[in-house]
Amino acid sequence: MLRRFFAATAATAVVITGLVGCSSPNSTTAFEQCGTVLEPGMLSDGVTLKDITDGVPRVSVTGGTDIVNPQLTQLREGDRSRMISGGELVSAIVTVFDAATGQMVLPTQNRFMEAMPEESQREFSAFLAAGRTDSLSYTDLVMAGVICHAPGDVLAIAATPQQALTSGYTEDAIVIVVEIRSAGSMRAEGESRALPFGFPALTQDANGQPGVVLPPQQAPADLRAEAAIEGTGPRLTADQTALGNVMTIGWNDKQVRSNSWEKSLVQLGSEQDSAYSFRSELTGVPLGSRVVILDPNSGDPLVHVVDVLTAG
């Protein structure tokens, strides 16, 4: 089973398969026609969402806990203009409760994940049909559960006692409350924009990985940032934790210093907690953008090419 959860950040004790046949992601009809992998059951239907305060949900759990298959019930409806059909990068707030006691067993966390791709959805459905669900973890259930849902949706996913044990929790059934925050492409997508004089030229391969052609001139002395691709998502705020890709190249030696495209997505953080000195230059940028940053770097000038993909 493919599992791709990315870096998580705790927020105070807070924090991430359209199936074959799902139609256009921009119509209500698409939701009606999309076949979710997980269905409601007595435990997931017994979850009542009281409220969500600072990202932390309060719930009551009254359904029977003696279940043999995972279940999913939607607790709150969000934005119907965008449906998750598989393969998207999703940001979500995830909290895990003991279904028997209603007590929180995993503090609320902001999770980034890849919504289960179509080929993995078929494998997941085969596991369910064959009754081989004990090996499924809560990660698998959440990746599958977001399919056919949208940002703003709040889901209750019920996992069996064995699935809870596989996930490293209790021997009791658990309830996973998922608030979907955002969903977008795994690569920068939007309107391409010409970079100003003094910036390098960019290329791009079939997978969306950029290449950089540096101009034959001295590096700029000032920090500058421009969007090469302007995304269509909401604008990144200073306090949001962003996730994306970063390639850094030395201006003088033309050597690649780091390249997350060859590894995995990286957490760009918020302005307050980022490991990247250029994080403030990303505030206000629409999610889905590719930004080129010229960094004087105390005499060792650098070029950063940054895809800002999602935030939570």
mmCIF file of N, CA and C in Angstrom, residues 207-302:
data_model
loop_
_atom_site.group_PDB
_atom_site.id
_atom_site.type_symbol
_atom_site.label_atom_id
_atom_site.label_comp_id
_atom_site.label_asym_id
_atom_site.label_seq_id
_atom_site.Cartn_x
_atom_site.Cartn_y
_atom_site.Cartn_z
ATOM 1 N N ASN A 207 8.334 16.248 -15.623
ATOM 2 C CA ASN A 207 7.814 16.049 -14.270
ATOM 3 C C ASN A 207 7.623 17.356 -13.507
ATOM 4 N N GLY A 208 7.887 18.469 -14.176
ATOM 5 C CA GLY A 208 7.717 19.759 -13.525
ATOM 6 C C GLY A 208 8.950 20.260 -12.804
ATOM 7 N N GLN A 209 10.056 19.497 -12.825
ATOM 8 C CA GLN A 209 11.271 19.939 -12.152
ATOM 9 C C GLN A 209 11.933 21.034 -12.954
ATOM 10 N N PRO A 210 12.304 22.135 -12.290
ATOM 11 C CA PRO A 210 12.895 23.260 -13.027
ATOM 12 C C PRO A 210 14.385 23.072 -13.303
ATOM 13 N N GLY A 211 14.841 23.769 -14.317
ATOM 14 C CA GLY A 211 16.259 23.933 -14.585
ATOM 15 C C GLY A 211 16.552 25.417 -14.635
ATOM 16 N N VAL A 212 17.792 25.806 -14.368
ATOM 17 C CA VAL A 212 18.154 27.216 -14.264
ATOM 18 C C VAL A 212 19.293 27.517 -15.228
ATOM 19 N N VAL A 213 19.141 28.586 -16.026
ATOM 20 C CA VAL A 213 20.200 29.082 -16.908
ATOM 21 C C VAL A 213 20.584 30.472 -16.411
ATOM 22 N N LEU A 214 21.763 30.574 -15.810
ATOM 23 C CA LEU A 214 22.185 31.836 -15.212
ATOM 24 C C LEU A 214 22.685 32.810 -16.276
ATOM 25 N N PRO A 215 22.380 34.089 -16.131
ATOM 26 C CA PRO A 215 22.852 35.084 -17.102
ATOM 27 C C PRO A 215 24.341 35.379 -16.899
ATOM 28 N N PRO A 216 25.051 35.767 -17.967
ATOM 29 C CA PRO A 216 26.488 36.059 -17.862
ATOM 30 C C PRO A 216 26.743 37.454 -17.306
ATOM 31 N N GLN A 217 26.417 37.646 -16.048
ATOM 32 C CA GLN A 217 26.607 38.950 -15.416
ATOM 33 C C GLN A 217 26.790 38.763 -13.927
ATOM 34 N N GLN A 218 27.156 39.832 -13.262
ATOM 35 C CA GLN A 218 27.383 39.782 -11.833
ATOM 36 C C GLN A 218 26.062 39.594 -11.098
ATOM 37 N N ALA A 219 26.125 38.879 -9.993
ATOM 38 C CA ALA A 219 24.919 38.634 -9.209
ATOM 39 C C ALA A 219 24.384 39.930 -8.610
ATOM 40 N N PRO A 220 23.079 40.078 -8.530
ATOM 41 C CA PRO A 220 22.489 41.265 -7.887
ATOM 42 C C PRO A 220 22.934 41.376 -6.427
ATOM 43 N N ALA A 221 23.061 42.594 -5.959
ATOM 44 C CA ALA A 221 23.513 42.827 -4.586
ATOM 45 C C ALA A 221 22.365 42.813 -3.589
ATOM 46 N N ASP A 222 21.131 42.892 -4.077
ATOM 47 C CA ASP A 222 19.970 42.966 -3.189
ATOM 48 C C ASP A 222 19.103 41.715 -3.317
ATOM 49 N N LEU A 223 18.412 41.392 -2.226
ATOM 50 C CA LEU A 223 17.466 40.282 -2.242
ATOM 51 C C LEU A 223 16.275 40.647 -3.127
ATOM 52 N N ARG A 224 15.968 39.801 -4.093
ATOM 53 C CA ARG A 224 14.850 40.057 -5.010
ATOM 54 C C ARG A 224 14.068 38.760 -5.199
ATOM 55 N N ALA A 225 12.769 38.870 -5.381
ATOM 56 C CA ALA A 225 11.920 37.695 -5.588
ATOM 57 C C ALA A 225 10.855 38.022 -6.624
ATOM 58 N N GLU A 226 10.645 37.104 -7.554
ATOM 59 C CA GLU A 226 9.624 37.253 -8.589
ATOM 60 C C GLU A 226 8.984 35.899 -8.871
ATOM 61 N N ALA A 227 7.700 35.921 -9.210
ATOM 62 C CA ALA A 227 6.987 34.689 -9.553
ATOM 63 C C ALA A 227 7.206 34.347 -11.025
ATOM 64 N N ALA A 228 7.682 33.126 -11.284
ATOM 65 C CA ALA A 228 7.802 32.631 -12.649
ATOM 66 C C ALA A 228 6.510 31.945 -13.085
ATOM 67 N N ILE A 229 5.807 31.359 -12.119
ATOM 68 C CA ILE A 229 4.470 30.792 -12.334
ATOM 69 C C ILE A 229 3.591 31.319 -11.213
ATOM 70 N N GLU A 230 2.481 31.941 -11.552
ATOM 71 C CA GLU A 230 1.564 32.454 -10.535
ATOM 72 C C GLU A 230 0.420 31.477 -10.361
ATOM 73 N N GLY A 231 0.361 30.865 -9.195
ATOM 74 C CA GLY A 231 -0.675 29.887 -8.906
ATOM 75 C C GLY A 231 -2.046 30.520 -8.759
ATOM 76 N N THR A 232 -3.033 29.675 -8.578
ATOM 77 C CA THR A 232 -4.419 30.140 -8.489
ATOM 78 C C THR A 232 -5.024 29.915 -7.099
ATOM 79 N N GLY A 233 -4.208 29.454 -6.151
ATOM 80 C CA GLY A 233 -4.723 29.184 -4.820
ATOM 81 C C GLY A 233 -4.790 30.430 -3.954
ATOM 82 N N PRO A 234 -5.239 30.278 -2.706
ATOM 83 C CA PRO A 234 -5.254 31.410 -1.778
ATOM 84 C C PRO A 234 -3.833 31.865 -1.479
ATOM 85 N N ARG A 235 -3.694 33.116 -1.062
ATOM 86 C CA ARG A 235 -2.369 33.668 -0.804
ATOM 87 C C ARG A 235 -1.827 33.192 0.542
ATOM 88 N N LEU A 236 -0.555 32.864 0.548
ATOM 89 C CA LEU A 236 0.121 32.383 1.748
ATOM 90 C C LEU A 236 0.234 33.516 2.763
ATOM 91 N N THR A 237 -0.135 33.243 4.001
ATOM 92 C CA THR A 237 -0.021 34.236 5.062
ATOM 93 C C THR A 237 1.250 34.004 5.869
ATOM 94 N N ALA A 238 1.638 35.001 6.639
ATOM 95 C CA ALA A 238 2.898 34.932 7.382
ATOM 96 C C ALA A 238 2.904 33.827 8.414
ATOM 97 N N ASP A 239 1.742 33.525 9.001
ATOM 98 C CA ASP A 239 1.705 32.543 10.077
ATOM 99 C C ASP A 239 1.408 31.125 9.611
ATOM 100 N N GLN A 240 1.213 30.939 8.319
ATOM 101 C CA GLN A 240 0.934 29.596 7.821
ATOM 102 C C GLN A 240 2.217 28.791 7.612
ATOM 103 N N THR A 241 2.107 27.487 7.853
ATOM 104 C CA THR A 241 3.193 26.568 7.536
ATOM 105 C C THR A 241 3.010 26.105 6.106
ATOM 106 N N ALA A 242 3.992 26.381 5.265
ATOM 107 C CA ALA A 242 3.905 26.040 3.848
ATOM 108 C C ALA A 242 4.721 24.790 3.548
ATOM 109 N N LEU A 243 4.331 24.111 2.473
ATOM 110 C CA LEU A 243 5.024 22.920 2.008
ATOM 111 C C LEU A 243 5.292 23.079 0.526
ATOM 112 N N GLY A 244 6.465 22.644 0.085
ATOM 113 C CA GLY A 244 6.761 22.770 -1.332
ATOM 114 C C GLY A 244 8.091 22.165 -1.699
ATOM 115 N N ASN A 245 8.680 22.646 -2.773
ATOM 116 C CA ASN A 245 9.985 22.194 -3.250
ATOM 117 C C ASN A 245 10.935 23.379 -3.351
ATOM 118 N N VAL A 246 12.213 23.120 -3.120
ATOM 119 C CA VAL A 246 13.237 24.156 -3.200
ATOM 120 C C VAL A 246 14.453 23.619 -3.938
ATOM 121 N N MET A 247 14.911 24.360 -4.949
ATOM 122 C CA MET A 247 16.203 24.106 -5.578
ATOM 123 C C MET A 247 17.072 25.342 -5.359
ATOM 124 N N THR A 248 18.298 25.122 -4.875
ATOM 125 C CA THR A 248 19.223 26.229 -4.618
ATOM 126 C C THR A 248 20.494 26.019 -5.434
ATOM 127 N N ILE A 249 20.908 27.072 -6.147
ATOM 128 C CA ILE A 249 22.076 27.007 -7.020
ATOM 129 C C ILE A 249 23.006 28.173 -6.697
ATOM 130 N N GLY A 250 24.297 27.889 -6.650
ATOM 131 C CA GLY A 250 25.282 28.948 -6.452
ATOM 132 C C GLY A 250 25.423 29.774 -7.716
ATOM 133 N N TRP A 251 25.372 31.104 -7.576
ATOM 134 C CA TRP A 251 25.458 31.974 -8.758
ATOM 135 C C TRP A 251 26.846 31.908 -9.386
ATOM 136 N N ASN A 252 27.882 31.938 -8.567
ATOM 137 C CA ASN A 252 29.247 32.001 -9.089
ATOM 138 C C ASN A 252 29.766 30.646 -9.567
ATOM 139 N N ASP A 253 29.523 29.587 -8.784
ATOM 140 C CA ASP A 253 30.046 28.276 -9.180
ATOM 141 C C ASP A 253 29.063 27.459 -10.006
ATOM 142 N N LYS A 254 27.804 27.969 -10.100
ATOM 143 C CA LYS A 254 26.766 27.310 -10.900
ATOM 144 C C LYS A 254 26.514 25.863 -10.461
ATOM 145 N N GLN A 255 26.760 25.581 -9.204
ATOM 146 C CA GLN A 255 26.552 24.240 -8.667
ATOM 147 C C GLN A 255 25.226 24.170 -7.906
ATOM 148 N N VAL A 256 24.532 23.038 -8.035
ATOM 149 C CA VAL A 256 23.301 22.813 -7.281
ATOM 150 C C VAL A 256 23.674 22.522 -5.837
ATOM 151 N N ARG A 257 23.243 23.374 -4.938
ATOM 152 C CA ARG A 257 23.554 23.192 -3.517
ATOM 153 C C ARG A 257 22.549 22.250 -2.843
ATOM 154 N N SER A 258 21.303 22.312 -3.267
ATOM 155 C CA SER A 258 20.276 21.408 -2.738
ATOM 156 C C SER A 258 19.138 21.350 -3.738
ATOM 157 N N ASN A 259 18.401 20.235 -3.719
ATOM 158 C CA ASN A 259 17.298 20.060 -4.669
ATOM 159 C C ASN A 259 16.296 19.062 -4.110
ATOM 160 N N SER A 260 15.223 19.578 -3.525
ATOM 161 C CA SER A 260 14.237 18.691 -2.910
ATOM 162 C C SER A 260 13.439 17.897 -3.937
ATOM 163 N N TRP A 261 13.422 18.340 -5.214
ATOM 164 C CA TRP A 261 12.699 17.575 -6.238
ATOM 165 C C TRP A 261 13.251 16.159 -6.355
ATOM 166 N N GLU A 262 14.510 15.976 -6.026
ATOM 167 C CA GLU A 262 15.125 14.659 -6.140
ATOM 168 C C GLU A 262 14.944 13.822 -4.876
ATOM 169 N N LYS A 263 14.298 14.411 -3.852
ATOM 170 C CA LYS A 263 14.117 13.699 -2.586
ATOM 171 C C LYS A 263 12.636 13.658 -2.234
ATOM 172 N N SER A 264 12.183 14.639 -1.515
ATOM 173 C CA SER A 264 10.771 14.725 -1.132
ATOM 174 C C SER A 264 10.440 16.174 -0.839
ATOM 175 N N LEU A 265 9.168 16.462 -0.723
ATOM 176 C CA LEU A 265 8.730 17.814 -0.406
ATOM 177 C C LEU A 265 9.322 18.267 0.927
ATOM 178 N N VAL A 266 9.515 19.567 1.058
ATOM 179 C CA VAL A 266 10.089 20.100 2.286
ATOM 180 C C VAL A 266 9.115 21.071 2.936
ATOM 181 N N GLN A 267 9.229 21.179 4.239
ATOM 182 C CA GLN A 267 8.398 22.114 4.989
ATOM 183 C C GLN A 267 9.074 23.473 4.994
ATOM 184 N N LEU A 268 8.403 24.464 4.433
ATOM 185 C CA LEU A 268 8.952 25.818 4.359
ATOM 186 C C LEU A 268 8.683 26.606 5.629
ATOM 187 N N GLY A 269 7.722 26.144 6.427
ATOM 188 C CA GLY A 269 7.435 26.764 7.705
ATOM 189 C C GLY A 269 6.673 28.076 7.582
ATOM 190 N N SER A 270 6.504 28.727 8.707
ATOM 191 C CA SER A 270 5.924 30.070 8.752
ATOM 192 C C SER A 270 7.076 31.065 8.849
ATOM 193 N N GLU A 271 6.762 32.356 8.844
ATOM 194 C CA GLU A 271 7.831 33.347 8.978
ATOM 195 C C GLU A 271 8.540 33.207 10.327
ATOM 196 N N GLN A 272 7.810 32.735 11.350
ATOM 197 C CA GLN A 272 8.375 32.667 12.690
ATOM 198 C C GLN A 272 9.261 31.444 12.894
ATOM 199 N N ASP A 273 8.984 30.346 12.187
ATOM 200 C CA ASP A 273 9.701 29.103 12.499
ATOM 201 C C ASP A 273 10.380 28.462 11.298
ATOM 202 N N SER A 274 10.550 29.202 10.223
ATOM 203 C CA SER A 274 11.116 28.610 9.014
ATOM 204 C C SER A 274 12.633 28.444 9.113
ATOM 205 N N ALA A 275 13.118 27.372 8.503
ATOM 206 C CA ALA A 275 14.562 27.162 8.395
ATOM 207 C C ALA A 275 15.137 27.900 7.190
ATOM 208 N N TYR A 276 14.258 28.540 6.401
ATOM 209 C CA TYR A 276 14.683 29.213 5.177
ATOM 210 C C TYR A 276 14.671 30.722 5.381
ATOM 211 N N SER A 277 15.805 31.356 5.135
ATOM 212 C CA SER A 277 15.929 32.795 5.371
ATOM 213 C C SER A 277 15.033 33.614 4.454
ATOM 214 N N PHE A 278 14.626 33.027 3.320
ATOM 215 C CA PHE A 278 13.811 33.769 2.354
ATOM 216 C C PHE A 278 12.317 33.575 2.573
ATOM 217 N N ARG A 279 11.906 32.942 3.673
ATOM 218 C CA ARG A 279 10.485 32.614 3.852
ATOM 219 C C ARG A 279 9.580 33.833 3.770
ATOM 220 N N SER A 280 10.029 34.983 4.270
ATOM 221 C CA SER A 280 9.174 36.184 4.240
ATOM 222 C C SER A 280 8.863 36.619 2.814
ATOM 223 N N GLU A 281 9.733 36.296 1.859
ATOM 224 C CA GLU A 281 9.493 36.662 0.460
ATOM 225 C C GLU A 281 8.332 35.871 -0.139
ATOM 226 N N LEU A 282 7.927 34.800 0.520
ATOM 227 C CA LEU A 282 6.843 33.961 0.007
ATOM 228 C C LEU A 282 5.473 34.396 0.525
ATOM 229 N N THR A 283 5.452 35.178 1.585
ATOM 230 C CA THR A 283 4.178 35.643 2.131
ATOM 231 C C THR A 283 3.447 36.494 1.092
ATOM 232 N N GLY A 284 2.196 36.188 0.877
ATOM 233 C CA GLY A 284 1.395 36.896 -0.118
ATOM 234 C C GLY A 284 1.369 36.224 -1.467
ATOM 235 N N VAL A 285 2.184 35.189 -1.646
ATOM 236 C CA VAL A 285 2.237 34.466 -2.922
ATOM 237 C C VAL A 285 1.066 33.481 -2.995
ATOM 238 N N PRO A 286 0.357 33.395 -4.127
ATOM 239 C CA PRO A 286 -0.723 32.413 -4.246
ATOM 240 C C PRO A 286 -0.171 30.982 -4.214
ATOM 241 N N LEU A 287 -0.847 30.101 -3.509
ATOM 242 C CA LEU A 287 -0.445 28.698 -3.494
ATOM 243 C C LEU A 287 -0.478 28.152 -4.915
ATOM 244 N N GLY A 288 0.499 27.302 -5.224
ATOM 245 C CA GLY A 288 0.639 26.787 -6.573
ATOM 246 C C GLY A 288 1.654 27.544 -7.400
ATOM 247 N N SER A 289 2.289 28.564 -6.794
ATOM 248 C CA SER A 289 3.234 29.419 -7.518
ATOM 249 C C SER A 289 4.648 28.858 -7.506
ATOM 250 N N ARG A 290 5.421 29.279 -8.502
ATOM 251 C CA ARG A 290 6.871 29.058 -8.528
ATOM 252 C C ARG A 290 7.546 30.423 -8.417
ATOM 253 N N VAL A 291 8.399 30.581 -7.413
ATOM 254 C CA VAL A 291 9.030 31.857 -7.123
ATOM 255 C C VAL A 291 10.546 31.716 -7.277
ATOM 256 N N VAL A 292 11.171 32.667 -7.946
ATOM 257 C CA VAL A 292 12.623 32.708 -8.087
ATOM 258 C C VAL A 292 13.155 33.802 -7.179
ATOM 259 N N ILE A 293 14.102 33.444 -6.325
ATOM 260 C CA ILE A 293 14.638 34.380 -5.337
ATOM 261 C C ILE A 293 16.137 34.531 -5.570
ATOM 262 N N LEU A 294 16.580 35.775 -5.734
ATOM 263 C CA LEU A 294 18.004 36.090 -5.829
ATOM 264 C C LEU A 294 18.477 36.507 -4.445
ATOM 265 N N ASP A 295 19.418 35.745 -3.913
ATOM 266 C CA ASP A 295 19.830 35.884 -2.519
ATOM 267 C C ASP A 295 21.319 36.246 -2.452
ATOM 268 N N PRO A 296 21.683 37.469 -2.008
ATOM 269 C CA PRO A 296 23.096 37.849 -1.915
ATOM 270 C C PRO A 296 23.911 36.946 -0.993
ATOM 271 N N ASN A 297 23.275 36.438 0.063
ATOM 272 C CA ASN A 297 23.869 35.419 0.935
ATOM 273 C C ASN A 297 25.282 35.782 1.400
ATOM 274 N N SER A 298 25.447 37.007 1.876
ATOM 275 C CA SER A 298 26.719 37.446 2.474
ATOM 276 C C SER A 298 27.930 37.188 1.577
ATOM 277 N N GLY A 299 27.776 37.484 0.299
ATOM 278 C CA GLY A 299 28.903 37.358 -0.610
ATOM 279 C C GLY A 299 28.989 36.061 -1.375
ATOM 280 N N ASP A 300 28.147 35.096 -1.031
ATOM 281 C CA ASP A 300 28.076 33.833 -1.783
ATOM 282 C C ASP A 300 26.686 33.754 -2.403
ATOM 283 N N PRO A 301 26.424 34.530 -3.474
ATOM 284 C CA PRO A 301 25.066 34.675 -3.992
ATOM 285 C C PRO A 301 24.454 33.355 -4.450
ATOM 286 N N LEU A 302 23.158 33.235 -4.193
ATOM 287 C CA LEU A 302 22.409 32.019 -4.493
ATOM 288 C C LEU A 302 21.159 32.355 -5.291
#
